[in-house]
Coordinates of C-alpha atoms in Angstrom, one line a residue:
M1 CA 73.4 86.5 98.0
L2 CA 76.8 85.2 97.1
R3 CA 77.7 88.0 94.7
K4 CA 80.9 87.7 92.8
G5 CA 83.8 89.3 94.7
S6 CA 82.0 89.4 98.0
I7 CA 83.5 88.1 101.2
A8 CA 80.6 85.6 101.5
A9 CA 81.3 84.2 98.1
S10 CA 85.1 84.0 98.8
L11 CA 84.3 82.2 102.1
F12 CA 81.9 79.9 100.4
W13 CA 84.2 78.9 97.6
L14 CA 87.2 78.5 99.9
S15 CA 85.1 76.3 102.2
A16 CA 83.7 74.3 99.2
A17 CA 87.2 73.7 97.8
W18 CA 88.4 72.6 101.2
L19 CA 85.4 70.3 101.7
V20 CA 86.0 68.7 98.3
L21 CA 89.6 68.1 99.1
A22 CA 88.9 66.8 102.6
L23 CA 86.0 64.5 101.5
V24 CA 87.9 63.1 98.5
T25 CA 90.9 62.4 100.8
T26 CA 88.5 60.9 103.4
G27 CA 86.9 58.7 100.7
I28 CA 90.3 57.4 99.5
L29 CA 91.6 56.8 103.0
L30 CA 88.4 54.9 104.0
T31 CA 88.5 52.8 100.8
D32 CA 92.1 52.0 101.4
L33 CA 91.5 51.0 105.0
Y34 CA 88.5 48.9 104.1
S35 CA 90.6 47.2 101.4
R36 CA 93.5 46.5 103.8
A37 CA 91.0 45.1 106.4
L38 CA 89.4 42.8 103.9
D39 CA 92.8 41.6 102.6
T40 CA 94.0 41.0 106.1
T41 CA 90.9 39.1 106.9
L42 CA 91.3 36.9 103.8
T43 CA 95.0 36.2 104.6
E44 CA 94.0 35.3 108.2
T45 CA 91.3 32.9 106.8
L46 CA 93.8 31.3 104.4
D47 CA 96.3 30.9 107.3
F48 CA 93.5 29.2 109.3
H49 CA 92.9 26.8 106.4
V50 CA 96.6 26.1 106.1
E51 CA 96.7 25.3 109.8
S52 CA 93.7 23.0 109.4
L53 CA 95.3 21.1 106.5
T54 CA 98.5 20.8 108.4
G55 CA 96.7 19.4 111.4
A56 CA 94.8 16.9 109.3
L57 CA 98.1 15.8 107.6
L58 CA 99.8 15.3 110.9
E59 CA 96.8 13.5 112.3
T60 CA 96.4 11.1 109.4
G61 CA 100.1 10.6 108.7
D62 CA 99.2 10.1 105.0
P63 CA 99.2 13.1 102.7
Q64 CA 96.9 11.2 100.2
D65 CA 94.3 10.3 102.8
P66 CA 90.8 11.3 101.5
D67 CA 89.9 12.5 105.0
I68 CA 92.2 15.4 104.5
A69 CA 89.7 18.1 103.5
L70 CA 88.3 21.5 104.5
A71 CA 84.7 22.1 105.6
D72 CA 84.2 25.2 103.5
P73 CA 82.0 24.2 100.5
R74 CA 83.7 26.8 98.2
F75 CA 86.7 24.4 98.0
E76 CA 84.4 21.8 96.4
R77 CA 83.0 24.1 93.7
P78 CA 85.0 24.4 90.4
R79 CA 86.1 27.9 89.3
S80 CA 85.2 29.2 92.7
G81 CA 88.7 30.8 93.2
W82 CA 89.1 28.8 96.4
Y83 CA 91.7 26.0 96.2
W84 CA 94.1 24.0 98.2
I85 CA 96.9 21.7 97.2
I86 CA 99.5 19.5 98.9
R87 CA 102.7 19.0 97.0
E88 CA 106.0 17.2 97.7
Q89 CA 109.0 19.3 97.9
N90 CA 109.9 18.5 94.3
G91 CA 106.5 19.8 93.1
D92 CA 104.6 16.5 92.6
L93 CA 100.9 16.7 93.5
V94 CA 99.9 14.6 96.5
N95 CA 96.4 15.9 97.4
L96 CA 94.1 18.7 96.3
S97 CA 90.6 20.1 96.6
T98 CA 87.8 19.3 94.1
S99 CA 87.9 22.9 92.9
V100 CA 91.4 22.4 91.5
V101 CA 90.5 19.4 89.3
G102 CA 91.2 20.1 85.7
I103 CA 93.3 23.2 86.2
E104 CA 96.9 23.9 86.9
L105 CA 97.6 26.1 89.8
P106 CA 101.1 27.6 90.2
G107 CA 103.0 27.5 93.4
V108 CA 104.1 30.5 95.6
G109 CA 107.4 31.9 94.6
A110 CA 107.7 34.4 97.4
V111 CA 110.3 34.0 100.1
A112 CA 109.0 32.5 103.3
D113 CA 108.9 34.6 106.5
A114 CA 110.2 33.6 109.9
Q115 CA 107.2 31.3 110.5
G116 CA 107.9 29.5 107.2
R117 CA 104.9 31.0 105.5
S118 CA 105.0 32.8 102.2
T119 CA 102.2 34.7 100.3
E120 CA 101.6 36.3 97.0
I121 CA 98.9 37.4 94.5
T122 CA 98.4 35.5 91.2
N123 CA 95.7 34.6 88.8
D124 CA 94.0 31.2 88.0
P125 CA 93.4 30.0 84.4
F126 CA 89.9 31.7 84.6
G127 CA 91.3 35.1 85.2
T128 CA 90.3 35.2 88.9
Q129 CA 92.7 37.1 91.1
L130 CA 93.9 35.0 94.0
R131 CA 95.6 35.5 97.3
M132 CA 97.8 32.5 98.0
V133 CA 99.4 31.3 101.3
E134 CA 101.9 28.5 101.4
R135 CA 103.6 26.7 104.2
S136 CA 106.1 23.8 104.4
V137 CA 105.4 20.8 106.7
T138 CA 107.7 17.9 107.5
L139 CA 106.2 14.4 108.0
D140 CA 108.4 11.3 108.5
A141 CA 111.4 13.1 107.1
Q142 CA 109.4 14.1 104.0
S143 CA 108.7 17.7 103.4
Y144 CA 105.3 18.9 101.9
R145 CA 104.1 22.2 100.7
I146 CA 100.5 23.1 101.6
T147 CA 99.1 25.9 99.4
V148 CA 95.7 27.5 100.0
A149 CA 94.3 30.2 97.6
G150 CA 91.4 32.5 98.3
N151 CA 89.3 34.6 95.8
L152 CA 90.8 38.1 95.9
T153 CA 88.6 39.3 93.0
E154 CA 85.6 39.1 95.4
I155 CA 87.4 41.3 97.8
L156 CA 88.2 43.9 95.1
E157 CA 84.6 43.9 94.0
L158 CA 83.5 44.6 97.6
V159 CA 86.1 47.4 97.8
S160 CA 84.8 48.9 94.5
D161 CA 81.2 48.8 95.8
F162 CA 82.3 50.3 99.1
R163 CA 84.1 53.1 97.2
G164 CA 81.1 54.0 95.2
Q165 CA 78.8 54.0 98.2
T166 CA 81.3 56.0 100.2
F167 CA 81.6 58.7 97.7
I168 CA 77.8 58.9 97.3
V169 CA 77.5 59.4 101.1
L170 CA 80.4 61.8 101.3
G171 CA 79.0 63.7 98.3
A172 CA 75.7 64.1 100.1
V173 CA 77.5 65.2 103.3
G174 CA 79.5 67.6 101.2
V175 CA 76.4 69.2 99.7
M176 CA 74.9 69.6 103.2
L177 CA 78.1 71.1 104.6
A178 CA 78.4 73.4 101.6
A179 CA 74.8 74.6 102.1
M180 CA 75.6 75.1 105.8
S181 CA 78.8 77.0 105.0
A182 CA 76.8 79.3 102.7
F183 CA 74.2 79.8 105.4
V184 CA 76.8 80.4 108.1
A185 CA 78.7 82.9 105.9
R186 CA 75.5 84.8 105.1
I187 CA 74.5 84.9 108.8
A188 CA 78.0 85.8 110.0
L189 CA 78.4 88.6 107.4
R190 CA 74.9 90.0 107.9
P191 CA 76.3 92.8 110.2
I192 CA 78.6 93.9 107.4
A193 CA 75.5 94.1 105.0
L194 CA 73.7 96.1 107.7
L195 CA 76.6 98.4 108.1
S196 CA 76.8 98.9 104.3
R197 CA 73.1 99.8 104.2
A198 CA 73.6 102.2 107.1
V199 CA 76.4 103.9 105.3
E200 CA 74.4 104.1 102.1
A201 CA 71.5 105.6 104.1
V202 CA 73.8 108.4 105.2
R203 CA 75.0 108.9 101.6
E204 CA 71.5 108.9 100.3
G205 CA 70.3 111.4 102.9
D206 CA 68.0 109.0 104.8
S207 CA 70.1 109.3 108.0
A208 CA 72.5 111.8 109.6
E209 CA 74.8 109.1 111.0
V210 CA 75.6 105.4 110.9
S211 CA 73.0 103.8 113.3
G212 CA 72.6 100.3 114.6
T213 CA 74.2 97.7 116.9
Y214 CA 77.1 95.7 115.5
P215 CA 79.5 93.0 116.7
T216 CA 82.7 93.9 118.4
E217 CA 84.7 93.3 115.3
I218 CA 83.0 96.0 113.2
A219 CA 81.5 98.3 115.9
P220 CA 84.7 100.4 116.0
L221 CA 84.4 100.9 112.2
A222 CA 80.8 102.3 112.6
E223 CA 82.0 104.5 115.4
E224 CA 85.0 105.8 113.2
V225 CA 82.7 106.6 110.3
N226 CA 80.4 108.6 112.6
E227 CA 83.4 110.4 114.1
L228 CA 84.6 111.1 110.6
L229 CA 81.2 112.6 109.6
R230 CA 81.2 114.7 112.7
S231 CA 84.8 115.9 112.2
N232 CA 84.1 116.6 108.5
S233 CA 81.1 118.7 109.4
Q234 CA 83.1 120.7 112.0
I235 CA 86.0 121.2 109.7
I236 CA 83.7 122.4 106.9
E237 CA 81.8 124.8 109.2
R238 CA 85.1 126.2 110.6
A239 CA 86.5 126.7 107.1
R240 CA 83.3 128.3 105.9
N241 CA 83.3 130.7 108.9
Q242 CA 86.9 131.6 108.4
V243 CA 86.6 132.3 104.7
G244 CA 83.4 134.2 105.3
N245 CA 85.1 136.3 108.0
L246 CA 88.1 136.9 105.7
A247 CA 85.9 138.0 102.9
H248 CA 83.7 140.2 105.0
G249 CA 86.8 141.6 106.6
L250 CA 88.3 142.6 103.2
K251 CA 85.0 144.0 101.9
T252 CA 85.1 147.0 104.3
P253 CA 88.6 148.3 103.3
I254 CA 88.0 147.6 99.7
A255 CA 84.8 149.6 99.9
V256 CA 86.7 152.5 101.6
L257 CA 89.4 152.5 98.9
R258 CA 86.7 152.4 96.1
N259 CA 84.8 155.3 97.7
E260 CA 88.0 157.4 98.1
A261 CA 89.0 156.7 94.5
H262 CA 85.6 157.7 93.2
A263 CA 85.8 160.9 95.2
R264 CA 89.0 161.9 93.5
K265 CA 90.2 162.5 90.0
G266 CA 93.3 161.5 88.3
A267 CA 95.3 158.5 87.0
L268 CA 96.0 157.1 90.5
A269 CA 92.3 157.3 91.4
D270 CA 91.3 155.4 88.1
V271 CA 93.9 152.7 88.8
V272 CA 92.7 152.3 92.4
S273 CA 89.1 152.2 91.3
S274 CA 89.8 149.5 88.7
E275 CA 91.9 147.4 91.0
T276 CA 89.5 147.6 93.9
E277 CA 86.7 146.5 91.5
K278 CA 88.8 143.4 90.6
M279 CA 89.6 142.7 94.2
S280 CA 85.9 143.0 95.1
N281 CA 85.0 140.5 92.3
M282 CA 87.7 138.1 93.4
V283 CA 86.5 138.3 97.0
S284 CA 82.9 137.6 96.0
T285 CA 83.9 134.7 93.7
Y286 CA 86.0 133.0 96.3
L287 CA 83.4 133.6 99.0
E288 CA 80.9 131.9 96.7
R289 CA 83.3 129.0 96.0
A290 CA 83.8 128.5 99.7
R291 CA 80.1 128.5 100.2
L292 CA 79.5 126.0 97.4
A293 CA 82.4 123.7 98.5
A294 CA 81.1 123.6 102.1
R295 CA 77.6 123.0 101.1
T296 CA 78.3 120.2 98.6
S297 CA 80.7 118.5 101.0
V298 CA 78.0 117.7 103.5
V299 CA 77.0 114.1 103.1
G300 CA 73.4 113.0 103.1
K301 CA 71.5 115.6 101.0
K302 CA 69.1 114.9 98.1
A303 CA 66.6 116.9 96.1
D304 CA 63.6 116.2 93.9
A305 CA 64.8 117.3 90.5
T306 CA 61.2 117.4 89.0
M307 CA 60.0 119.8 91.7
I308 CA 63.0 122.1 91.2
M309 CA 62.6 122.2 87.4
L310 CA 58.9 122.9 87.7
R311 CA 59.7 125.8 90.0
L312 CA 62.5 127.1 87.8
T313 CA 60.3 126.9 84.7
R314 CA 57.6 129.0 86.3
V315 CA 60.1 131.6 87.4
M316 CA 61.8 131.8 84.0
R317 CA 58.4 132.2 82.3
K318 CA 57.8 135.3 84.3
I319 CA 61.3 136.7 83.7
H320 CA 61.2 135.9 80.0
P321 CA 57.5 136.2 79.0
D322 CA 58.4 136.3 75.3
V323 CA 60.0 132.8 75.5
T324 CA 58.0 129.6 75.3
I325 CA 59.5 127.0 77.7
A326 CA 58.3 123.4 77.2
F327 CA 59.1 121.2 80.1
Q328 CA 58.7 117.5 79.4
R329 CA 57.8 116.2 82.9
P330 CA 59.2 112.7 83.7
D331 CA 57.3 110.0 85.5
A332 CA 57.4 109.5 89.3
S333 CA 60.2 106.8 89.1
L334 CA 62.9 109.4 88.2
H335 CA 65.8 109.3 90.5
W336 CA 66.5 112.3 92.8
F337 CA 69.5 114.5 92.7
R338 CA 72.1 113.4 95.4
G339 CA 73.1 116.8 96.7
D340 CA 71.9 120.2 98.0
E341 CA 68.6 121.5 96.5
A342 CA 70.0 125.0 96.1
D343 CA 73.0 123.7 94.1
L344 CA 70.7 122.1 91.5
E345 CA 68.7 125.3 91.4
E346 CA 71.9 127.3 90.8
M347 CA 73.1 125.0 88.0
A348 CA 69.8 124.4 86.2
G349 CA 68.7 128.0 86.8
N350 CA 71.9 129.5 85.2
L351 CA 71.7 127.1 82.2
L352 CA 67.9 127.7 81.7
D353 CA 68.4 131.5 82.0
N354 CA 71.2 131.5 79.4
A355 CA 69.0 129.4 77.1
C356 CA 66.2 131.9 77.4
K357 CA 68.5 134.9 76.8
W358 CA 70.0 133.4 73.6
S359 CA 66.9 131.7 72.2
K360 CA 64.6 133.0 69.5
G361 CA 61.5 132.3 71.6
Q362 CA 61.6 128.5 72.1
V363 CA 63.3 126.5 74.9
G364 CA 62.9 122.8 75.8
V365 CA 63.6 121.2 79.1
R366 CA 63.8 117.4 79.8
L367 CA 64.7 115.2 82.7
S368 CA 65.7 111.5 82.6
S369 CA 68.0 108.9 84.2
E370 CA 71.0 107.5 82.4
R371 CA 73.1 104.5 83.3
G372 CA 76.8 104.8 82.6
D373 CA 80.3 104.0 83.9
K374 CA 79.5 106.0 87.1
G375 CA 76.2 104.2 87.7
T376 CA 72.8 105.8 87.3
Q377 CA 73.0 109.6 86.7
L378 CA 70.4 112.4 86.5
L379 CA 70.4 113.9 83.0
V380 CA 69.1 117.4 82.5
R381 CA 68.7 118.5 78.9
I382 CA 68.1 122.2 78.0
D383 CA 68.0 123.2 74.4
D384 CA 66.9 126.4 72.5
N385 CA 66.4 127.6 68.9
G386 CA 69.0 130.3 69.1
P387 CA 72.1 130.7 67.1
G388 CA 73.9 127.9 68.8
L389 CA 77.7 127.5 69.1
S390 CA 80.3 125.9 66.9
E391 CA 82.4 123.1 68.3
A392 CA 85.3 125.4 68.9
D393 CA 83.2 128.0 70.6
A394 CA 81.5 125.3 72.7
Q395 CA 84.9 124.3 74.1
K396 CA 86.0 127.9 74.5
V397 CA 82.9 129.0 76.4
L398 CA 83.5 126.3 79.0
R399 CA 86.7 128.1 80.1
R400 CA 86.4 130.3 83.2
G401 CA 85.1 133.8 82.6
V402 CA 84.9 133.5 78.9
R403 CA 81.9 135.4 77.2
L404 CA 81.4 135.3 73.4
D405 CA 79.1 138.2 73.3
E406 CA 79.7 141.2 75.7
K407 CA 76.4 142.8 74.6
T408 CA 74.3 140.2 76.4
P409 CA 73.7 141.2 80.0
G410 CA 75.6 139.3 82.7
T411 CA 79.1 138.9 84.1
G412 CA 79.9 135.5 82.8
L413 CA 80.3 134.1 86.2
G414 CA 77.0 132.1 86.1
L415 CA 78.5 129.4 83.9
D416 CA 81.7 129.4 86.0
I417 CA 79.6 128.6 89.1
V418 CA 77.8 125.8 87.2
K419 CA 81.2 124.3 86.1
E420 CA 82.4 124.7 89.7
L421 CA 79.4 122.8 91.1
V422 CA 79.6 120.2 88.4
D423 CA 83.2 119.4 89.3
V424 CA 82.4 119.3 93.0
Y425 CA 79.7 116.7 92.4
G426 CA 81.7 114.7 89.9
G427 CA 79.2 115.3 87.1
S428 CA 79.7 116.5 83.5
L429 CA 78.6 119.4 81.3
E430 CA 78.4 119.1 77.5
L431 CA 77.4 121.6 74.8
K432 CA 76.0 120.2 71.6
R433 CA 73.9 121.1 68.6
S434 CA 70.1 121.1 69.4
Q435 CA 67.4 119.7 67.2
L436 CA 65.7 123.0 67.6
G437 CA 68.7 124.6 65.7
G438 CA 70.4 126.2 68.7
L439 CA 72.4 124.9 71.7
L440 CA 71.8 121.7 73.6
V441 CA 73.2 121.6 77.1
E442 CA 73.5 118.2 78.8
L443 CA 74.1 118.2 82.5
R444 CA 74.8 114.9 84.3
L445 CA 74.7 114.6 88.1
P446 CA 74.8 111.8 90.7
T447 CA 71.5 110.4 91.8
A448 CA 69.9 109.2 95.0
R449 CA 67.0 106.9 95.8
L450 CA 63.5 108.3 95.6
G451 CA 62.5 110.4 98.6
G452 CA 59.2 110.7 100.4
M453 CA 58.1 114.1 99.0
V454 CA 55.0 114.5 97.1
R455 CA 55.5 115.9 93.6
G456 CA 53.8 119.1 93.0
S457 CA 51.7 119.9 89.9
G458 CA 52.8 121.9 87.0
S459 CA 53.1 121.9 83.3

């Protein structure tokens, strides 16, 4: 399809504009050439008639001789636009065609050429446009002017008819050429569409690399994309291994310092114990960050959000048996999550666990798709009937490591991990007031096309 802003649309409209310009110019040029050809033919015909009258005059020797005439019947029909006149040099009429009877026809005022012929365009008394040719002839020392006029209006009407027919034909040709241009553009750009679908298949998780055969112009692009994917995977794997090695390498000396500090008493031992605990938490946090960044940077993963939420709901019901968790299951057309399954479990699991901890026995879970500026997104809603949060507290709790109640079990890093993953996937996390009276958490994440998994059963 010729979508707005596409290469095919640009090629089509550029071709169409060029076709219109070329065909209009062609029509104008053809019409002008046809008009010139007809006018030249008319002038040559009038020249022939002048020569015929000149020959008759010289043959008879009497300019008033009734035998001086032209065989063309149009010179005998009044108002035909075809006339001939023989005048003396002073302008007195000597002889004329029947068609001139009753009208006054002006002479030719144009300057004669080297052959003694002059021509110009004028109108007769009836409004007919005429092409007039005049020539001077000398007979017995007396000069005469022979004038022959032809109907130029007929020529102009023929030109007008030709112009209309020409533009109709050229218009039909233009439509066929435009259709051909659109067809050719679509066929020629089909490999680009195939490449686009192949890249989308990689992004959606249907393929590990860009596959297919492409023309020489875009084949290097497909190869570069595949090379980029391979290079990206290798870089991520190396970075993950290096960070993991660093973190594990630090854990042993930190553990030694912690054990030595616990075995001794005193202010120094307390400081060492406190600082090693902080170092251990930092190593764990950044190791987890590296693991998450590496996992979410891999292209081509997707997960069934419904299956994941069903599984999380069953687990949370066992962990929090005193909480009623109502999961409103979506229909089978719900878009999948474009990312790693474990990441969605991590985000939704932390949020659902927090809702169960803070609720007064009632938690609701809903899944849906939402269209926005970023396209279609997966919307996860989790609300509870707990105390909720004020707007200021909702903004405060989204900061890293902030906990509003230290009595509730946990380190506060669960929400940090959620925020980290949300940022990596380009999603959003919002805290609002729930209709149940507590907190409503809205998690928006990118979506992928439906996969081939069969949804499991659950409540």
